[in-house]
Short mmCIF file of C-alpha atoms in Angstrom, two decimals:
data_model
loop_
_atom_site.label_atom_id
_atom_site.label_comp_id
_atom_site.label_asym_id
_atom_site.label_seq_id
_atom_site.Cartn_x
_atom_site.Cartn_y
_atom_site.Cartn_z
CA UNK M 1 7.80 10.37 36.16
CA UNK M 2 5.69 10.65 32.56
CA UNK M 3 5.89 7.36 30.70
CA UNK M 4 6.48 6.60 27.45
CA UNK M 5 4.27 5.14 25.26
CA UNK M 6 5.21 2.04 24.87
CA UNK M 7 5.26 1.99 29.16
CA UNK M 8 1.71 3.02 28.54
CA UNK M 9 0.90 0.43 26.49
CA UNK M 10 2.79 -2.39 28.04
CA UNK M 11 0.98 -2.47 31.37
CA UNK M 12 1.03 -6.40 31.75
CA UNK M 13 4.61 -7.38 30.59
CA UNK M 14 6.78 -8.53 33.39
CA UNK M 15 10.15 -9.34 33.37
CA UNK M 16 12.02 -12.68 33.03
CA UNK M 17 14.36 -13.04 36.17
CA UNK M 18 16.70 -10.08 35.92
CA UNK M 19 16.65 -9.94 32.26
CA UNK M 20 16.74 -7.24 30.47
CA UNK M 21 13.80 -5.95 28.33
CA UNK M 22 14.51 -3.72 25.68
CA UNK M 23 11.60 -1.01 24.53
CA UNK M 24 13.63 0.66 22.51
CA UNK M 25 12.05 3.66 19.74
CA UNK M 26 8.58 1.63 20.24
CA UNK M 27 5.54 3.32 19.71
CA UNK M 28 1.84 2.31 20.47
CA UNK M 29 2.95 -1.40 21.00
CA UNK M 30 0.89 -3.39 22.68
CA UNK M 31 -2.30 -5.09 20.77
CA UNK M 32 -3.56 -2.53 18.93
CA UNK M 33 -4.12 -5.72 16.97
CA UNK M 34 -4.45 -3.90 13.58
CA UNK M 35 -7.51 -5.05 12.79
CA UNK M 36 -8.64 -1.27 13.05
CA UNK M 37 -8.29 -1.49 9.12
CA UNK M 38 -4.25 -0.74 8.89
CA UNK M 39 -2.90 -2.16 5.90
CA UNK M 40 -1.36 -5.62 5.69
CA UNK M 41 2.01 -6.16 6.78
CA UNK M 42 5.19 -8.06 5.05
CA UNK M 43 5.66 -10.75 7.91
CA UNK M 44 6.82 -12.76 4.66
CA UNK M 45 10.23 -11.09 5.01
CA UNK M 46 9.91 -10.42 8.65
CA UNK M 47 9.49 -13.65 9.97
CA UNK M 48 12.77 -15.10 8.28
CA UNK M 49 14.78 -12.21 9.51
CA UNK M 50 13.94 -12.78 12.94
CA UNK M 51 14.62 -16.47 12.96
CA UNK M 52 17.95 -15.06 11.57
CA UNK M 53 18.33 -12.84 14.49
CA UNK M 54 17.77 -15.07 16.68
CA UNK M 55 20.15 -17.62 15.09
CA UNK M 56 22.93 -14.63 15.22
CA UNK M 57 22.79 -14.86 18.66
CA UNK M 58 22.77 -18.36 19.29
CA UNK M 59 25.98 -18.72 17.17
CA UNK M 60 27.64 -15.65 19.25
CA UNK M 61 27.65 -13.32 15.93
CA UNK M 62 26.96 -10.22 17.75
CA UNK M 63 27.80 -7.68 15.40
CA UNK M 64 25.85 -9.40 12.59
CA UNK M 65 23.01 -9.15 14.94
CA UNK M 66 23.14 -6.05 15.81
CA UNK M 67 23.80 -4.68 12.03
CA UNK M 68 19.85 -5.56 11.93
CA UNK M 69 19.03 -2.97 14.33
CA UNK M 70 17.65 0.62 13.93
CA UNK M 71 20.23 3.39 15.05
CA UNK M 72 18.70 4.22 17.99
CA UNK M 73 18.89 0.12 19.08
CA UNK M 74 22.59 0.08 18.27
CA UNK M 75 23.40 2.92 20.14
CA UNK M 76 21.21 1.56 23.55
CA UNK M 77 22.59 -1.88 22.74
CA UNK M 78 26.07 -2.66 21.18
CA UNK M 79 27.04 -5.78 20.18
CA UNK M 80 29.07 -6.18 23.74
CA UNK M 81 25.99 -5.63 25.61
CA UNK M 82 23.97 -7.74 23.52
CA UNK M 83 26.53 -10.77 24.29
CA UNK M 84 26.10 -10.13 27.77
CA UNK M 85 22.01 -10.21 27.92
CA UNK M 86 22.55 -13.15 25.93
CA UNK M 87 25.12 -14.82 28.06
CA UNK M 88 22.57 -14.02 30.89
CA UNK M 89 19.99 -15.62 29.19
CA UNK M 90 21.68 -19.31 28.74
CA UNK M 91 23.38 -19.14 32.62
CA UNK M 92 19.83 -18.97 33.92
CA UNK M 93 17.82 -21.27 30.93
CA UNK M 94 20.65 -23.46 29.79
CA UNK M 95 22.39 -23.97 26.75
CA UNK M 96 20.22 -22.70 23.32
CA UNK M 97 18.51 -25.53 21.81
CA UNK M 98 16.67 -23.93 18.81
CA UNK M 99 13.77 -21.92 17.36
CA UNK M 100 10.02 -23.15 17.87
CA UNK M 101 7.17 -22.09 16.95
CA UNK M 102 6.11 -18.22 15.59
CA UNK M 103 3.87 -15.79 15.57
CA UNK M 104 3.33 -11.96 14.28
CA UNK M 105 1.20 -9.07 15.57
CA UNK M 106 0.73 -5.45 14.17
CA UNK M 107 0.61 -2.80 16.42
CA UNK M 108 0.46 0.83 14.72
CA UNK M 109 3.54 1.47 12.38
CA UNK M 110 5.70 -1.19 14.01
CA UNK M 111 5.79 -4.85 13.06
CA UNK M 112 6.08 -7.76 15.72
CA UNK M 113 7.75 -11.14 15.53
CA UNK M 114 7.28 -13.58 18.35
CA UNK M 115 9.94 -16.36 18.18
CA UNK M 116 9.82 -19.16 20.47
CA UNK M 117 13.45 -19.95 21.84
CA UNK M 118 14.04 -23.46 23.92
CA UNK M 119 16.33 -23.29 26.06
CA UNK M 120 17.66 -26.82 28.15
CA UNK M 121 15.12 -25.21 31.30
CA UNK M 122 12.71 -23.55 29.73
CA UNK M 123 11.30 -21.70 26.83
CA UNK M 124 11.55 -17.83 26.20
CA UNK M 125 9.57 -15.72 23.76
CA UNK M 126 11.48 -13.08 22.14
CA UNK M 127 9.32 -10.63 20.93
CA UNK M 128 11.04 -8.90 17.99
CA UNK M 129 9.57 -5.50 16.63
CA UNK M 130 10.33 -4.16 13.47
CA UNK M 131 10.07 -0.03 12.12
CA UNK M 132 8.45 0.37 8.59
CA UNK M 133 12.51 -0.20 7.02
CA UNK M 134 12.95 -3.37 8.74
CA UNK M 135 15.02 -2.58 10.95
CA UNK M 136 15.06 -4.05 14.61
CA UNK M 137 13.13 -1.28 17.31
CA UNK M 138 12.78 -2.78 20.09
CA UNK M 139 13.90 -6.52 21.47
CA UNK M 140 11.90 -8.51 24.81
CA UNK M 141 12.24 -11.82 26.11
CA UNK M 142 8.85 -13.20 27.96
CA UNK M 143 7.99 -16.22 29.35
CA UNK M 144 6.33 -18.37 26.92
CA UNK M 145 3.25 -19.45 27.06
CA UNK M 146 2.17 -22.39 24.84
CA UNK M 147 -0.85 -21.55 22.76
CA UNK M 148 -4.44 -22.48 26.06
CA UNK M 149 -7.28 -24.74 24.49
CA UNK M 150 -9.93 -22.47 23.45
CA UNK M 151 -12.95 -22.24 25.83
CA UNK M 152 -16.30 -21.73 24.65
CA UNK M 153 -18.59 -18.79 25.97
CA UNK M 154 -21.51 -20.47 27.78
CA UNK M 155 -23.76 -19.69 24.97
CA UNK M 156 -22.37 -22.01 22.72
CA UNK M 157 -24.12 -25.35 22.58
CA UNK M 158 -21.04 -27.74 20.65
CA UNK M 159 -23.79 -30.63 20.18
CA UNK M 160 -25.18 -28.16 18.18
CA UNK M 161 -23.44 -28.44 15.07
CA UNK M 162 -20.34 -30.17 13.63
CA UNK M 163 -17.39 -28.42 12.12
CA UNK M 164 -15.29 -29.56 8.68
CA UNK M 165 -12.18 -28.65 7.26
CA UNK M 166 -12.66 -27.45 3.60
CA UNK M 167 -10.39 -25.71 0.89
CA UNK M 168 -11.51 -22.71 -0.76
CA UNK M 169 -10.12 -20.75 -3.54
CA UNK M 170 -8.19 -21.36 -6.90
CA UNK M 171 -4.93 -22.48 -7.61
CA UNK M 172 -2.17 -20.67 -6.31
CA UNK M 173 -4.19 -19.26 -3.14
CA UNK M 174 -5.96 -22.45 -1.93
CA UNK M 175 -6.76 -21.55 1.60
CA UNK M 176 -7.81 -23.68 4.57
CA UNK M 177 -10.95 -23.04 5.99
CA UNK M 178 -13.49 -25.06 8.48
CA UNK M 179 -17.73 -25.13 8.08
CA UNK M 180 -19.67 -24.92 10.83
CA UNK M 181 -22.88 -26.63 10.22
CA UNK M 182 -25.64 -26.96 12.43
CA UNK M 183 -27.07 -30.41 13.08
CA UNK M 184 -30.70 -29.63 12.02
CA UNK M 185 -31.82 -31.37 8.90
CA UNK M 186 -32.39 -29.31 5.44
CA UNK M 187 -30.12 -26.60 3.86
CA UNK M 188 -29.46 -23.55 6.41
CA UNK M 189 -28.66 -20.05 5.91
CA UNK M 190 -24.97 -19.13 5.58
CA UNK M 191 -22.77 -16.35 6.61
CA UNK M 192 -18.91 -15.92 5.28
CA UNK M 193 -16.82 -14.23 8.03
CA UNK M 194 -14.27 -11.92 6.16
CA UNK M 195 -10.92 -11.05 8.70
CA UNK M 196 -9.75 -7.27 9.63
CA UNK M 197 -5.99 -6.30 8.46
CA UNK M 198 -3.31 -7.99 9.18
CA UNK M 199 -2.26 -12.27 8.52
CA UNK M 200 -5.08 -13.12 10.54
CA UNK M 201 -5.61 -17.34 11.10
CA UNK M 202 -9.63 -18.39 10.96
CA UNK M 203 -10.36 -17.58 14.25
CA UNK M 204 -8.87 -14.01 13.90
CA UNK M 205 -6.83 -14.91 16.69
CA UNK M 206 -5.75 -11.87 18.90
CA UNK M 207 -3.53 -13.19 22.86
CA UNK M 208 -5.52 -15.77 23.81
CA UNK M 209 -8.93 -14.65 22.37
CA UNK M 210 -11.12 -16.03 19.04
CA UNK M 211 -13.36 -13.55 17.88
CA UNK M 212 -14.29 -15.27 14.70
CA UNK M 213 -14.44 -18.48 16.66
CA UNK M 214 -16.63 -17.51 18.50
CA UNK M 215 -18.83 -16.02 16.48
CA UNK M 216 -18.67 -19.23 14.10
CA UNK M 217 -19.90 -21.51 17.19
CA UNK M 218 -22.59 -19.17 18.77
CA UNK M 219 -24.10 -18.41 15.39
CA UNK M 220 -24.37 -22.55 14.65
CA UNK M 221 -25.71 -23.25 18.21
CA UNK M 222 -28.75 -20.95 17.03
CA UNK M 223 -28.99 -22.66 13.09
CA UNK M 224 -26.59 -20.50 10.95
CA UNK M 225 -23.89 -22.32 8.94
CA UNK M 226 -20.68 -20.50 9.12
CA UNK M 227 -17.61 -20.06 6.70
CA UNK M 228 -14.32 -18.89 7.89
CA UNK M 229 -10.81 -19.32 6.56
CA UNK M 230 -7.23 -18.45 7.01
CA UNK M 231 -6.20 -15.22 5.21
CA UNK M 232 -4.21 -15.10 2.03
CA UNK M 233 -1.53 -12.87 3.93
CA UNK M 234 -1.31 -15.77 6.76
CA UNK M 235 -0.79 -18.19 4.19
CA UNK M 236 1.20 -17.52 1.75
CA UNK M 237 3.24 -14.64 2.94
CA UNK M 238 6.40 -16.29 1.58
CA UNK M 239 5.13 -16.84 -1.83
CA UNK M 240 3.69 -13.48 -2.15
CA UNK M 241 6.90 -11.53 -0.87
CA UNK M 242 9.03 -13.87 -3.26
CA UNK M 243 6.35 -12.62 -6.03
CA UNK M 244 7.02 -9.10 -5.13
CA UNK M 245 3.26 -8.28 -5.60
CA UNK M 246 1.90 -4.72 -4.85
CA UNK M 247 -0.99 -5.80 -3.26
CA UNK M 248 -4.11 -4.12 -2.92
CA UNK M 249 -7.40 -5.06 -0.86
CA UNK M 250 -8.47 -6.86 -3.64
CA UNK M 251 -5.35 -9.52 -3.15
CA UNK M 252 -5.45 -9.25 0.24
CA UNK M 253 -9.14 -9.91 0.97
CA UNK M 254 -11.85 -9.22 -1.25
CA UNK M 255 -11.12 -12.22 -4.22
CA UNK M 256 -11.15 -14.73 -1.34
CA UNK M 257 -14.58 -13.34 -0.13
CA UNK M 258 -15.68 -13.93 -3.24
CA UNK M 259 -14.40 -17.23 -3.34
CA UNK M 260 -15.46 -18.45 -0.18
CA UNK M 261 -18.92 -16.82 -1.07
CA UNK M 262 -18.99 -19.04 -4.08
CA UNK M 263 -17.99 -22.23 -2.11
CA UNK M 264 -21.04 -22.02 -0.10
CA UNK M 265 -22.98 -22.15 -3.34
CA UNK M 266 -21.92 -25.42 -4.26
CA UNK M 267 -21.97 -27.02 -0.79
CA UNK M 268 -25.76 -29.05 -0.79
CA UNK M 269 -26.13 -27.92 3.02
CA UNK M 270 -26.14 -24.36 2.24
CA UNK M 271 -29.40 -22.54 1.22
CA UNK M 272 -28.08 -20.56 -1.15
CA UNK M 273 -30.94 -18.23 -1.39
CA UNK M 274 -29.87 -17.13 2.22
CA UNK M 275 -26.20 -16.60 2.01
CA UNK M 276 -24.70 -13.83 3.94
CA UNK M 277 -21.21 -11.61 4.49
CA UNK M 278 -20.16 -10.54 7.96
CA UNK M 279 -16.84 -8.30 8.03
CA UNK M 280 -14.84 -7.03 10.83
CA UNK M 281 -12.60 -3.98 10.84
CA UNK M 282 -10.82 -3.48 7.57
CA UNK M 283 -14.07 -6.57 6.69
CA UNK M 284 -16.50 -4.74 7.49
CA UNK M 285 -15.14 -1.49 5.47
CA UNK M 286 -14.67 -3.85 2.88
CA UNK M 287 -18.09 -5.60 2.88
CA UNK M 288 -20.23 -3.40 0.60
CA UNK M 289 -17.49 -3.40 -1.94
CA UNK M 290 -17.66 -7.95 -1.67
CA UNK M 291 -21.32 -7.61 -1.70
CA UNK M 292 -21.39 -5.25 -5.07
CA UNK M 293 -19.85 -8.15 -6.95
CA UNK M 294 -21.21 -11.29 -4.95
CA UNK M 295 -24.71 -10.18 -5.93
CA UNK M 296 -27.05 -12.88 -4.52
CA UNK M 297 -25.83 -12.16 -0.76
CA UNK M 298 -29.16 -11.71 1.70
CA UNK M 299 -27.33 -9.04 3.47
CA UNK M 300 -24.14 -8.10 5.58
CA UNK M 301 -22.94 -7.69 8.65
CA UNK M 302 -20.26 -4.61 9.18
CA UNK M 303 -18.98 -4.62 12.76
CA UNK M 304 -16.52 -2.36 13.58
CA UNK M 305 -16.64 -0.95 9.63
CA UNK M 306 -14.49 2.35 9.52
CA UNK M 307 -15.83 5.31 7.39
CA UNK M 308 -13.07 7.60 8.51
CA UNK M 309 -10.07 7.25 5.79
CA UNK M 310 -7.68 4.36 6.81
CA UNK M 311 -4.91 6.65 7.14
CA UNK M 312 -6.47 9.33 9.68
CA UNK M 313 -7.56 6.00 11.47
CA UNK M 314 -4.10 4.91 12.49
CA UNK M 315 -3.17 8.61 13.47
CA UNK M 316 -6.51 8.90 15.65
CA UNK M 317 -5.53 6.04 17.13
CA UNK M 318 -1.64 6.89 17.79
CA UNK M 319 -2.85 9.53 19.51
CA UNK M 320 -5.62 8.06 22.10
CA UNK M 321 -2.71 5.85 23.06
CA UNK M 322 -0.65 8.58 23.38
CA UNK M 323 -2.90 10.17 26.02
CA UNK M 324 -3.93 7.14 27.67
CA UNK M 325 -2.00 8.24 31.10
CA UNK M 326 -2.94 11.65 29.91
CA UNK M 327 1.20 12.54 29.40
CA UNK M 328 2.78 13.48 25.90
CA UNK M 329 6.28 12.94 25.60
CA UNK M 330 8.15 14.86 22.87
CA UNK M 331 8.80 11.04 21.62
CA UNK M 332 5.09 10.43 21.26
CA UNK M 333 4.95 14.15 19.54
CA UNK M 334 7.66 13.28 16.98
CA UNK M 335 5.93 10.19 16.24
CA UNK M 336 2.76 11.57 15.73
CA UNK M 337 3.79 14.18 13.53
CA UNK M 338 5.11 11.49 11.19
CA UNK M 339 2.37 9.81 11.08
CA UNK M 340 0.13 12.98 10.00
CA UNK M 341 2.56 13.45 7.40
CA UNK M 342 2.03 10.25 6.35
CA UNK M 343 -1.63 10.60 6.21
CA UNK M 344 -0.99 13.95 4.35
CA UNK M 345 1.41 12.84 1.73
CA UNK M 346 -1.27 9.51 1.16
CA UNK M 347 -4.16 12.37 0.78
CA UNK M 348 -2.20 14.08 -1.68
CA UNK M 349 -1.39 11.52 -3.78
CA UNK M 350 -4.42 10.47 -5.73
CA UNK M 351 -5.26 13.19 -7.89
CA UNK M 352 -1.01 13.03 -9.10
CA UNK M 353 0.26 10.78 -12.14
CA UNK M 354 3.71 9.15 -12.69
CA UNK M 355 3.66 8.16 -9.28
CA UNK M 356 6.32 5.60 -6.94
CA UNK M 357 3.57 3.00 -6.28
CA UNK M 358 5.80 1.00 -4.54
CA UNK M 359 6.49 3.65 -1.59
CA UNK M 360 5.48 2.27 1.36
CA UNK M 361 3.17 4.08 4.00
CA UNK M 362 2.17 2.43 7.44
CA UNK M 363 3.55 -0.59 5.89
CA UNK M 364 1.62 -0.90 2.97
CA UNK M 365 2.10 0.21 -0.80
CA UNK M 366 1.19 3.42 -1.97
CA UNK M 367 -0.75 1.22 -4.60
CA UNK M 368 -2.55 -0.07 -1.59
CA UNK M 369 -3.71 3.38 -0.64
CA UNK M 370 -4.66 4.84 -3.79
CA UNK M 371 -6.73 1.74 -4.53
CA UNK M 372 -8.90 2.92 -0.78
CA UNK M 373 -8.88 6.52 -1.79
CA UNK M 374 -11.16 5.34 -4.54
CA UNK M 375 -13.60 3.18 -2.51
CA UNK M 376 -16.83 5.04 -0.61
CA UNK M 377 -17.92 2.59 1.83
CA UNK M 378 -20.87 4.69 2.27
CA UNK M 379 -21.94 5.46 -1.28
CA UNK M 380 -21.34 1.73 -1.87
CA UNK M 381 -23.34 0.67 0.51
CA UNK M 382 -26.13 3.11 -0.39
CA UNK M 383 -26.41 1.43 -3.73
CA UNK M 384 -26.93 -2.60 -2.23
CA UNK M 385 -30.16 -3.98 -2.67
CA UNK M 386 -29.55 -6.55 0.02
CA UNK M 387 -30.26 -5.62 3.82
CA UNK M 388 -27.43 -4.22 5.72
CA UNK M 389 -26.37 -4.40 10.06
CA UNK M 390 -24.54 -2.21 11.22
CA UNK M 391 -22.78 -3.16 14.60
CA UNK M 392 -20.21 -0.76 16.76
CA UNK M 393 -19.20 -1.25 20.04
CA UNK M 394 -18.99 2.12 22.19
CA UNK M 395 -15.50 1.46 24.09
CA UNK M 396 -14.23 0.54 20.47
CA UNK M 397 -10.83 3.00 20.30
CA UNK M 398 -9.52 2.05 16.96
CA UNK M 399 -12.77 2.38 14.99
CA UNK M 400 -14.97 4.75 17.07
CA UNK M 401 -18.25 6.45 17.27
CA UNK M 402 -17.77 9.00 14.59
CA UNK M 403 -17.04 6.05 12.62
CA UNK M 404 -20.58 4.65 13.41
CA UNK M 405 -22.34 7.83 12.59
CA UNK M 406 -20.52 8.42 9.45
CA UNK M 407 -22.80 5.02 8.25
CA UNK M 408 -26.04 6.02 10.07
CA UNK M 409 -25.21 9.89 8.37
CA UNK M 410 -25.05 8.13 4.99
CA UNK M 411 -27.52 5.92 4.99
CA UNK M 412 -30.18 7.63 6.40
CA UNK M 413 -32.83 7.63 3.46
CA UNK M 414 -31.63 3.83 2.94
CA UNK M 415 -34.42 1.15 3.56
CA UNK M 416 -33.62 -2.11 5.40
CA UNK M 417 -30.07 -1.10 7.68
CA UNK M 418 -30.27 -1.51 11.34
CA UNK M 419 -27.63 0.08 13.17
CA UNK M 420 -26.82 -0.66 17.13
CA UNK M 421 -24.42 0.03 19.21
CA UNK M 422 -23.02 -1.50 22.24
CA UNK M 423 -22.11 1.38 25.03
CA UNK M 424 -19.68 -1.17 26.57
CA UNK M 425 -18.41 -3.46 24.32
CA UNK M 426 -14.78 -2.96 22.82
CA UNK M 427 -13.16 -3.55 19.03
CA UNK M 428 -13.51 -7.21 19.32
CA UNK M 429 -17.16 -6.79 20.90
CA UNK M 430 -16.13 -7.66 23.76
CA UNK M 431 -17.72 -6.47 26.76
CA UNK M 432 -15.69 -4.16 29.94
CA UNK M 433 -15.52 -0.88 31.86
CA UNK M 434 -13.73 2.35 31.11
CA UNK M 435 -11.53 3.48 28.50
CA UNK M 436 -10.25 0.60 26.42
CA UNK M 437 -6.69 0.05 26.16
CA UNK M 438 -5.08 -2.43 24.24
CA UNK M 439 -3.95 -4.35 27.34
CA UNK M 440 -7.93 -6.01 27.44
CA UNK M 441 -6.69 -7.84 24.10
CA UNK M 442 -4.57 -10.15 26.30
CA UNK M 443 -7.32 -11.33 28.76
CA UNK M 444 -9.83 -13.55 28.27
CA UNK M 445 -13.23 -12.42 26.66
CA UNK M 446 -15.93 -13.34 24.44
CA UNK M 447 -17.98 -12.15 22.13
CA UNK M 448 -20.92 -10.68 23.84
CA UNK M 449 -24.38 -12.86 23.79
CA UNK M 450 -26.82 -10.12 22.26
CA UNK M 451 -24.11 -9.58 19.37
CA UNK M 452 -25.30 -12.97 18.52
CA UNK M 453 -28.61 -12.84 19.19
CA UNK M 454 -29.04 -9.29 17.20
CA UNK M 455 -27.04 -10.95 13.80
CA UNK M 456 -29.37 -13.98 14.32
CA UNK M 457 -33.16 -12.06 14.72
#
């Protein structure tokens, strides 16, 4: 029997007891983690609405609940059969005792809301996934799993260097951040970490894996101070969907690169004549456009940098997950086909005037796109005076190879860029075997060693 792709993607959910999961009109689900450069998603609205959901159920409204669904949902699951997963749910957990904590992932088009629900036993995650209209998808209940205490990778040396919590930024987007500083005496060389898409925390926190982390702590162990902070989107998602801004990258990351950039000047640790930018994803992308304005950076780092337009990168990668099992449904077809029209209609749009800006594409603004369509990464990057590293890993599905040789095609003639590339590291640099698949997201991994030690020679 062909799976869907959702089945494909979903390899290591189990069920709870006999409860039903729902994977209702889901598409390329599973931690495609959206740092592949997608645009940032409105969590600020979708957060609430879950907690309401959730809160519809506990109080028995089940056709309130259900009114948030998607057709398809409310024709797999009326409100009758919603009462009686429900009523399933508190026989074998208990009596509902309320919401806990949250969390959000972005996975292609669709938009996931993790909601922690304590029961009088035990505590349930209901994973809540939203289409690009808001409307409920797709409903699971997992076992949750409080948040594990990070581990280091072995090449971290934590006597090292000591960490600070700082605030960065201007009134209203004050964001918290943490320094790493190494323990050697004197000012040290700094590097600003700048987040792929997405409300990413510090860390860029992805299942139970820190990426940013630990980059932060094996780039101190070896005498680099490190900046990182919690993203704008992450922050103040409430504040910017009650604003009802139309953001662009600028909002969402580049003015708090710059910011962040310009906190390190200030800070008497810091030599300031040695101050660099390391972006990931939708970062890295981003990074020659931060380093055109933050003019005294040393050089940046751009791993995992797409040079492919954003748009044909979340259709390239709808489809790789569509073929992981190598099986197409006519689901996974239709879904597709959306998305290239997507892509098409964002293509067309620049050159037009008098235009919706506030159409939404992939979850973002059209404002959003036509401020991309503008930006060359390359020809950007071309024009830096400061050195540029260029880092892709080979098993990396969501920004790929072609990717990678779009910078070393464009920068060819260019003086002082080093490119490498990893044959078996993934997205998050990460190393493993075979075709990735967004199912390595939720194990355990590291950054790989000689990802530090080439940003650090």
């Amino acid at each position: 029997m062909k799976k869907n792709l959702a089945q494909k993607t979903f390899p290591f959910i189990t069920l709870v007891g006999f409860i039903l999961i729902i994977v209702l009109s889901l598409f390329s689900l599973e931690k495609a983690i959206n740092t592949s450069g997608s645009p940032p998603s409105d969590f600020s609205r979708l957060v609430p609405l879950a907690q309401k959901f959730i809160n519809l159920l506990a109080e028995n409204k089940w056709t309130e609940a259900t009114a948030l669904f998607d057709q398809v949902m409310l024709k797999a699951l009326p409100a009758e059969k919603l009462a009686r997963i429900w009523t399933q749910l508190t026989k074998q957990y208990g009596p509902f005792k309320g919401q806990g904590v949250t969390s959000t992932q972005v996975v292609g088009r669709y938009r996931l809301v993790y909601v922690e629900c304590k029961f009088t036993k035990n505590s349930l995650s209901a994973k809540v996934v939203f289409d690009q209209q808001a409307k409920i998808a797709g409903l699971f209940f997992l076992p949750f799993t409080p948040p594990q205490p990070y581990a280091a990778p072995s090449y971290v040396k934590t006597s090292s260097f000591v960490e600070k919590e700082v605030s960065i930024g201007q009134s209203p987007w004050i964001l918290p951040g943490v320094l790493t500083l190494p323990r050697s005496k004197g000012p040290k060389p700094a590097v600003v970490l700048v987040h792929g898409s997405g409300p990413n925390d510090r860390d860029e926190t992805i299942g139970p894996n820190k990426p940013f982390k630990d980059l932060a702590w094996g780039l101190a162990s070896r005498g680099l101070a490190v900046l990182r902070y919690d993203k704008r989107t992450k922050v103040y998602a409430q504040e910017l969907a009650q604003k009802k801004i139309l953001m662009t990258v600028e909002e969402e990351v580049i003015e708090d690169a710059l910011q962040a950039i310009n906190f390190l000047k200030k800070q008497p640790q810091i030599k300031t004549d040695c101050l660099f930018l390391l972006g990931h994803s939708l970062g890295g992308l981003l990074a020659p456009r931060i380093a055109q304005r933050a003019t005294s950076l040393r050089g940046i780092i751009i791993m995992a940098g797409p040079t492919v337009s954003l748009e044909k990168v979340i259709v390239r990668q709808l489809k790789y997950l569509a073929w992981l099992d190598g099986h197409l449904s006519p689901e996974d077809k239709k879904k597709i086909s959306e998305a290239e029209a997507a892509a098409r209609e964002i293509e067309a749009a620049l050159p037009k005037k008098d235009l919706n800006l506030s159409r939404r594409f992939f979850g973002a603004s059209l404002k959003y796109w036509i401020d991309l369509k503008k930006y060359d990464p390359i020809q950007t990057a071309a024009s830096l005076s400061c050195a540029l590293l260029i880092l892709q890993g080979g098993r990396d599905y969501q920004v790929t190879k072609e990717d990678f040789q779009g910078w070393q095609k464009g920068l060819q003639k260019k003086l002082r860029v080093t490119f490498k590339l990893y044959p078996y590291l993934n997205h998050l640099f990460f190393p493993g075997k075979g075709p990735s698949s967004p199912a390595e997201y939720e194990k355990n991994g590291h950054v790989a060693l000689e990802v530090i030690e080439d940003i650090t020679d």
